[in-house]
CSV table of C-alpha atoms in Angstrom, one decimal:
chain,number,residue,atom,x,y,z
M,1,UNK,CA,8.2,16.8,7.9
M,2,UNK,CA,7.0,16.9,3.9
M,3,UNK,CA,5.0,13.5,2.9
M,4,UNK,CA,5.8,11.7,0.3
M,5,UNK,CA,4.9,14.4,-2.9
M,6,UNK,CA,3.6,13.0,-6.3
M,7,UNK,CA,3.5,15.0,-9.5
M,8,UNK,CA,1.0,15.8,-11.4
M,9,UNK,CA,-2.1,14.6,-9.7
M,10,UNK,CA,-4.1,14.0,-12.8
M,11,UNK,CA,-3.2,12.8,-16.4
M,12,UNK,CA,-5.1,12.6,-19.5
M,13,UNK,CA,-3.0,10.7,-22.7
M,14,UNK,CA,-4.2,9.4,-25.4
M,15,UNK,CA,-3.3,5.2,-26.3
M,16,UNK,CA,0.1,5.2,-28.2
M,17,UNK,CA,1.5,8.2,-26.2
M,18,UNK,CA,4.1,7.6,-23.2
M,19,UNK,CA,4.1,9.4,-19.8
M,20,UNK,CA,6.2,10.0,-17.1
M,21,UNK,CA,5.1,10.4,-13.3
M,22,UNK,CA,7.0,12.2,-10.5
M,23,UNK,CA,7.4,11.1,-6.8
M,24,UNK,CA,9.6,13.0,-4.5
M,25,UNK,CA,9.8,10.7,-0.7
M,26,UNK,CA,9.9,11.8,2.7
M,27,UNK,CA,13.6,13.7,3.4
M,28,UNK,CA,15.9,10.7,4.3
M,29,UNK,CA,13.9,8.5,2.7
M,30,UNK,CA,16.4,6.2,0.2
M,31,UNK,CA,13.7,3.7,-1.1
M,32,UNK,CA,11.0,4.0,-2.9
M,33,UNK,CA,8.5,1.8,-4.2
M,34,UNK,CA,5.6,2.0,-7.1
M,35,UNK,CA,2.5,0.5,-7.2
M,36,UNK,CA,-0.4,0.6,-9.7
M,37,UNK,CA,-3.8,0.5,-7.9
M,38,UNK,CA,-7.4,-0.2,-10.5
M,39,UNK,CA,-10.6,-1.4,-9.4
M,40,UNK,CA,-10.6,-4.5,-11.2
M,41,UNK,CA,-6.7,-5.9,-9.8
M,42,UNK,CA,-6.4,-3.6,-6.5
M,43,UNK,CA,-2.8,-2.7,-5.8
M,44,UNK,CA,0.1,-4.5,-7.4
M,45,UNK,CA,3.5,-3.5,-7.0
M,46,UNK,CA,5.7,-2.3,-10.0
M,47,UNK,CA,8.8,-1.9,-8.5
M,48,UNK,CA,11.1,-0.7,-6.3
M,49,UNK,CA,14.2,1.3,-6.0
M,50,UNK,CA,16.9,1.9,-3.0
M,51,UNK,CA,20.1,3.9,-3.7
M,52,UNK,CA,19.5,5.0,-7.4
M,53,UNK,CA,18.9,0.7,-7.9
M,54,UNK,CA,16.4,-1.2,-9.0
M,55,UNK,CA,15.5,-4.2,-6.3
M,56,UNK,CA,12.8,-5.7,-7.2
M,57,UNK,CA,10.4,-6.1,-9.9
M,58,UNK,CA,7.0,-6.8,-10.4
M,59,UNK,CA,4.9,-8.6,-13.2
M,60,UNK,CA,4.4,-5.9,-15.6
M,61,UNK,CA,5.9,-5.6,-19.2
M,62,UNK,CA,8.8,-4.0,-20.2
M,63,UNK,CA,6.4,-0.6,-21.0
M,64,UNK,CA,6.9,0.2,-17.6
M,65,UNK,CA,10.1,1.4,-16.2
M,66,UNK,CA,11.6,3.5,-13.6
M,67,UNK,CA,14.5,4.8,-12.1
M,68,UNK,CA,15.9,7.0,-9.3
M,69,UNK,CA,18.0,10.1,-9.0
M,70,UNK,CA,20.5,10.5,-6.3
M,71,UNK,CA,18.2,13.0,-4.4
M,72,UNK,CA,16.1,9.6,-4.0
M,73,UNK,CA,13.7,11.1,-6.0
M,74,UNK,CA,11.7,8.7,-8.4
M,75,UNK,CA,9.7,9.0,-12.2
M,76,UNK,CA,8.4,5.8,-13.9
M,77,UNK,CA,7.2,6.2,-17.5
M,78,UNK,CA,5.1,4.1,-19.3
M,79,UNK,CA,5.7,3.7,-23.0
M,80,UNK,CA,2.5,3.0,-25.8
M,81,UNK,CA,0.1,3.7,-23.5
M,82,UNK,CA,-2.8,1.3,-23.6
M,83,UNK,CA,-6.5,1.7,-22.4
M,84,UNK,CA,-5.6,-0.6,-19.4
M,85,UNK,CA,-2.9,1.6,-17.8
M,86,UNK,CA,-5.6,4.0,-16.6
M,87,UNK,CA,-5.2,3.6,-12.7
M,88,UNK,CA,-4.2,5.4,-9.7
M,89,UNK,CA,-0.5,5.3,-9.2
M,90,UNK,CA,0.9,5.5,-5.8
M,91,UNK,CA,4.5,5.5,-4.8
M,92,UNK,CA,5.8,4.9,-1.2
M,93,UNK,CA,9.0,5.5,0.5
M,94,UNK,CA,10.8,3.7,3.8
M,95,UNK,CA,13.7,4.7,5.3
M,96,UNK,CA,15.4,1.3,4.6
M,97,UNK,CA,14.3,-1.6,2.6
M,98,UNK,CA,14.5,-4.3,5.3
M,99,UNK,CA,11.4,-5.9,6.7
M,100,UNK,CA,9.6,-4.2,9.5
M,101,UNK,CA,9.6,-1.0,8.2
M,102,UNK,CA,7.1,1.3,7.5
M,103,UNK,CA,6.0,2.8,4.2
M,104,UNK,CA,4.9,6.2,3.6
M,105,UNK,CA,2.3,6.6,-0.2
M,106,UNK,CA,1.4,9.4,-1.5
M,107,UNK,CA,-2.1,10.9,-2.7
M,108,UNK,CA,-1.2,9.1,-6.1
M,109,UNK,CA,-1.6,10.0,-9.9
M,110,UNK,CA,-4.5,9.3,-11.7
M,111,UNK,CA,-3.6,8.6,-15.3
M,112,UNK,CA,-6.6,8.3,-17.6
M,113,UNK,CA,-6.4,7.0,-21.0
M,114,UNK,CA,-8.8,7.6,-23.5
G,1,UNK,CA,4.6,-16.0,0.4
G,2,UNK,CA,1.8,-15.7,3.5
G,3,UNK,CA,-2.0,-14.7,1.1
G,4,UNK,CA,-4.7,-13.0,3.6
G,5,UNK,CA,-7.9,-13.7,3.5
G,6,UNK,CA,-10.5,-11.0,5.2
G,7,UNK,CA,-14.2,-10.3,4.5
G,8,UNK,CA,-15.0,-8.2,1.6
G,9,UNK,CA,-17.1,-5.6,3.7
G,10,UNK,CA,-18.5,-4.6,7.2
G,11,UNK,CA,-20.7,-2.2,7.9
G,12,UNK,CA,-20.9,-0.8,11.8
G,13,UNK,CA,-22.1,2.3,13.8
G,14,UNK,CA,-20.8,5.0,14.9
G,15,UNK,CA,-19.4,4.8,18.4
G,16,UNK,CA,-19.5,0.7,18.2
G,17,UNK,CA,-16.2,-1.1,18.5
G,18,UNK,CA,-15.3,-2.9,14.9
G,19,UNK,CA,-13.0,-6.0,14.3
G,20,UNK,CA,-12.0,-7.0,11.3
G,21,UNK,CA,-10.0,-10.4,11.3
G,22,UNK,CA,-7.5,-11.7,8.9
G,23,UNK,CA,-6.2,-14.8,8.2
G,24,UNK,CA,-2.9,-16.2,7.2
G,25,UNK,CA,-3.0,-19.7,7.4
G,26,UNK,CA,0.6,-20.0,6.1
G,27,UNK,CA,2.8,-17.2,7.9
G,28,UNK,CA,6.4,-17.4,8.3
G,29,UNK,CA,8.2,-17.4,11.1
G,30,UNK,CA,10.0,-14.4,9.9
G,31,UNK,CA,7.0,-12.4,8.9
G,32,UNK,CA,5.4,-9.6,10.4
G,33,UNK,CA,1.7,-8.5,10.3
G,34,UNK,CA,0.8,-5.0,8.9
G,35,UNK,CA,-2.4,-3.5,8.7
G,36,UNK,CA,-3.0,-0.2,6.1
G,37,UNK,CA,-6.1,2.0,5.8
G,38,UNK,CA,-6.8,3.6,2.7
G,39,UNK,CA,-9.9,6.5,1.7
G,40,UNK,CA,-10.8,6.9,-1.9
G,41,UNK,CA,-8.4,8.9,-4.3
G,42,UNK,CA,-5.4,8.9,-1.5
G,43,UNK,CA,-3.2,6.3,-0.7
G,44,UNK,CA,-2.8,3.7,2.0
G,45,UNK,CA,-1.8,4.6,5.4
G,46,UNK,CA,-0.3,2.5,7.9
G,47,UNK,CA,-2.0,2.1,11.0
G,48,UNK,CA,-0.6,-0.6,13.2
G,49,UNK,CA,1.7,-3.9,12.6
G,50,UNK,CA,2.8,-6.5,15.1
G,51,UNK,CA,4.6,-9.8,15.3
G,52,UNK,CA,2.8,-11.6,18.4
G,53,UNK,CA,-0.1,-11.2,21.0
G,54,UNK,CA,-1.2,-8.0,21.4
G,55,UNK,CA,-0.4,-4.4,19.7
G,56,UNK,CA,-1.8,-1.3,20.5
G,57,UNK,CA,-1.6,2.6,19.6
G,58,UNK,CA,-3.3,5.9,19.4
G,59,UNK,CA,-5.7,4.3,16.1
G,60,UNK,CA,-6.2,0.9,17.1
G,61,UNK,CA,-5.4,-2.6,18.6
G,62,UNK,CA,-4.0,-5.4,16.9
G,63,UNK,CA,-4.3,-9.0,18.6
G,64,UNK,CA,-2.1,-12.2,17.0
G,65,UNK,CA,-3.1,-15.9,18.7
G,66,UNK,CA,0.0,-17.9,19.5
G,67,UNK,CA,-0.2,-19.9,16.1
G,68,UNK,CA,-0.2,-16.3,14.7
G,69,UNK,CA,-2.5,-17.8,11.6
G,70,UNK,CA,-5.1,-15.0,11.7
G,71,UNK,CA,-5.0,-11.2,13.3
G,72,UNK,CA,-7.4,-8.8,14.5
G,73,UNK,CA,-7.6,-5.3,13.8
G,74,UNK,CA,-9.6,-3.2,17.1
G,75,UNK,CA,-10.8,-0.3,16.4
G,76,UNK,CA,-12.4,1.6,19.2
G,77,UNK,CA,-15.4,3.9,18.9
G,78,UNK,CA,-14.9,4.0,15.1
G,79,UNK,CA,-16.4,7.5,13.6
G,80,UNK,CA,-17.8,8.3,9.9
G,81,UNK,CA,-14.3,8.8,8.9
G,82,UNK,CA,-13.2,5.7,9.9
G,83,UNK,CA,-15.0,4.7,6.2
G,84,UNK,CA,-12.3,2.8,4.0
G,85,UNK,CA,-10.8,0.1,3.1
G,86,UNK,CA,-8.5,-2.0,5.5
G,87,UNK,CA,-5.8,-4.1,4.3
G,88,UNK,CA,-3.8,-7.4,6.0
G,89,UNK,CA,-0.7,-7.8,5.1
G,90,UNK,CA,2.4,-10.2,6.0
G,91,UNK,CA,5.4,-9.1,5.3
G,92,UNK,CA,9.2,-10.6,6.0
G,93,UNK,CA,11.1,-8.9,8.4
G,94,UNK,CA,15.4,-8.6,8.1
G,95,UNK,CA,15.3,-8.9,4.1
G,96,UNK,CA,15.1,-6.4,1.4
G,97,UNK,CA,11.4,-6.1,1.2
G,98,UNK,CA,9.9,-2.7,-0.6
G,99,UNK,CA,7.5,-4.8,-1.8
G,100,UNK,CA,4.0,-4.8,-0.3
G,101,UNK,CA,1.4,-8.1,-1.2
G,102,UNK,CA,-2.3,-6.0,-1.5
G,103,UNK,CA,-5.3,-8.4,-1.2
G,104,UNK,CA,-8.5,-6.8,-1.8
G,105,UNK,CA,-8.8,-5.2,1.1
G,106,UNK,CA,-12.3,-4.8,3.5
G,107,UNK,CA,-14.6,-1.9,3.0
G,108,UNK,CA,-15.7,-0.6,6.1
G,109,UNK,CA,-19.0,1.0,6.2
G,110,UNK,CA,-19.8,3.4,9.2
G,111,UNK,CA,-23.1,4.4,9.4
G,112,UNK,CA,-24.8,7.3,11.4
């Protein structure tokens, strides 16, 4: 079985442009979650989505947003990029949301920002 | 929400037995334990979680005291490539939980 798949697998932008990640779960898969991962904070979750829905939300600013498709494929874009949003973006998908179940990243995006 | 608190590094040997312990002074009685490797430029992988006593697979060992307020991660005859980072994590079980609490993790050095 495929792991979780996220494209492209390096980024350059420039601050004020926007960009838009890719991540494609394991088959059967219906949630998937995003994290951002830099040295200085570690990983903190962005958000997650189950069904095409948003479920729950992390503490970043409105510049960051996601969604699903109905393949339970994700993208999240961030808008006005700024130096600080160069990181290593993971997303993971589960087979359900509920507690107790395992969640499958991907090799990540690195976005750099120059 | 249960915060971990594990030791910013080890270093070991290779073919020596490592244990890295975490502890979470304020778990729930709902929560589980979960325990996540990650290398450099990839991202994490789960390697073993547990609710109680004693939790073994292919990778590793986990052990949980009765008060369940710390854990520790067993891992047997650890290799070169067992060099990352190791994260604790408590999560709830039987809610909607996609969302994983990352502390900083414990760098695990094995030398030759």
């Amino acid at each position: 079985k495929a792991g979780v798949t996220q494209t492209p697998r390096y980024l350059i932008k420039t601050r004020g442009q926007q960009v838009t990640l890719s991540c494609s779960p394991i088959s059967g898969h219906r949630s998937v979650s995003w994290y951002q991962q830099t040295p200085g904070q570690g990983l903190q979750f962005l958000f997650e989505y189950f069904s095409e829905t948003q479920r729950n939300k992390g503490n970043f600013p409105g510049r960051f947003s996601g969604r699903q498709f109905s393949n339970s494929r994700s993208e999240m874009n961030v808008s006005t990029l700024e130096l600080g949003d160069s990181a290593l973006y993971l997303c993971a998908s589960s087979l359900v949301t509920s507690g107790g179940n395992e969640q499958f990243f991907g090799p990540g995006t690195r976005l750099t920002v120059l | 929400l249960a915060k971990t608190t594990q030791p910013i590094s080890m270093d070991s040997y290779e073919g020596q037995e490592v244990n890295i312990t975490c502890s979470h002074n304020n778990i729930a009685t709902n929560d589980y334990i979960t325990w996540y490797q990650q290398f450099p430029s990839q991202g994490p992988r789960f390697i073993i979680q547990g609710y109680k006593t004693k939790v073994t697979n292919e990778v590793a060992s986990l052990f949980i005291p009765a008060d369940r307020k710390s854990s520790t991660l067993s891992l047997p005859r650890v290799s070169l490539s067992d060099t990352a980072v190791y994260y604790c994590l408590v999560r709830k079980r039987g809610s909607t939980l996609g969302r994983l609490y990352f502390g900083r993790g414990t760098q695990l050095t094995v030398w030759p």
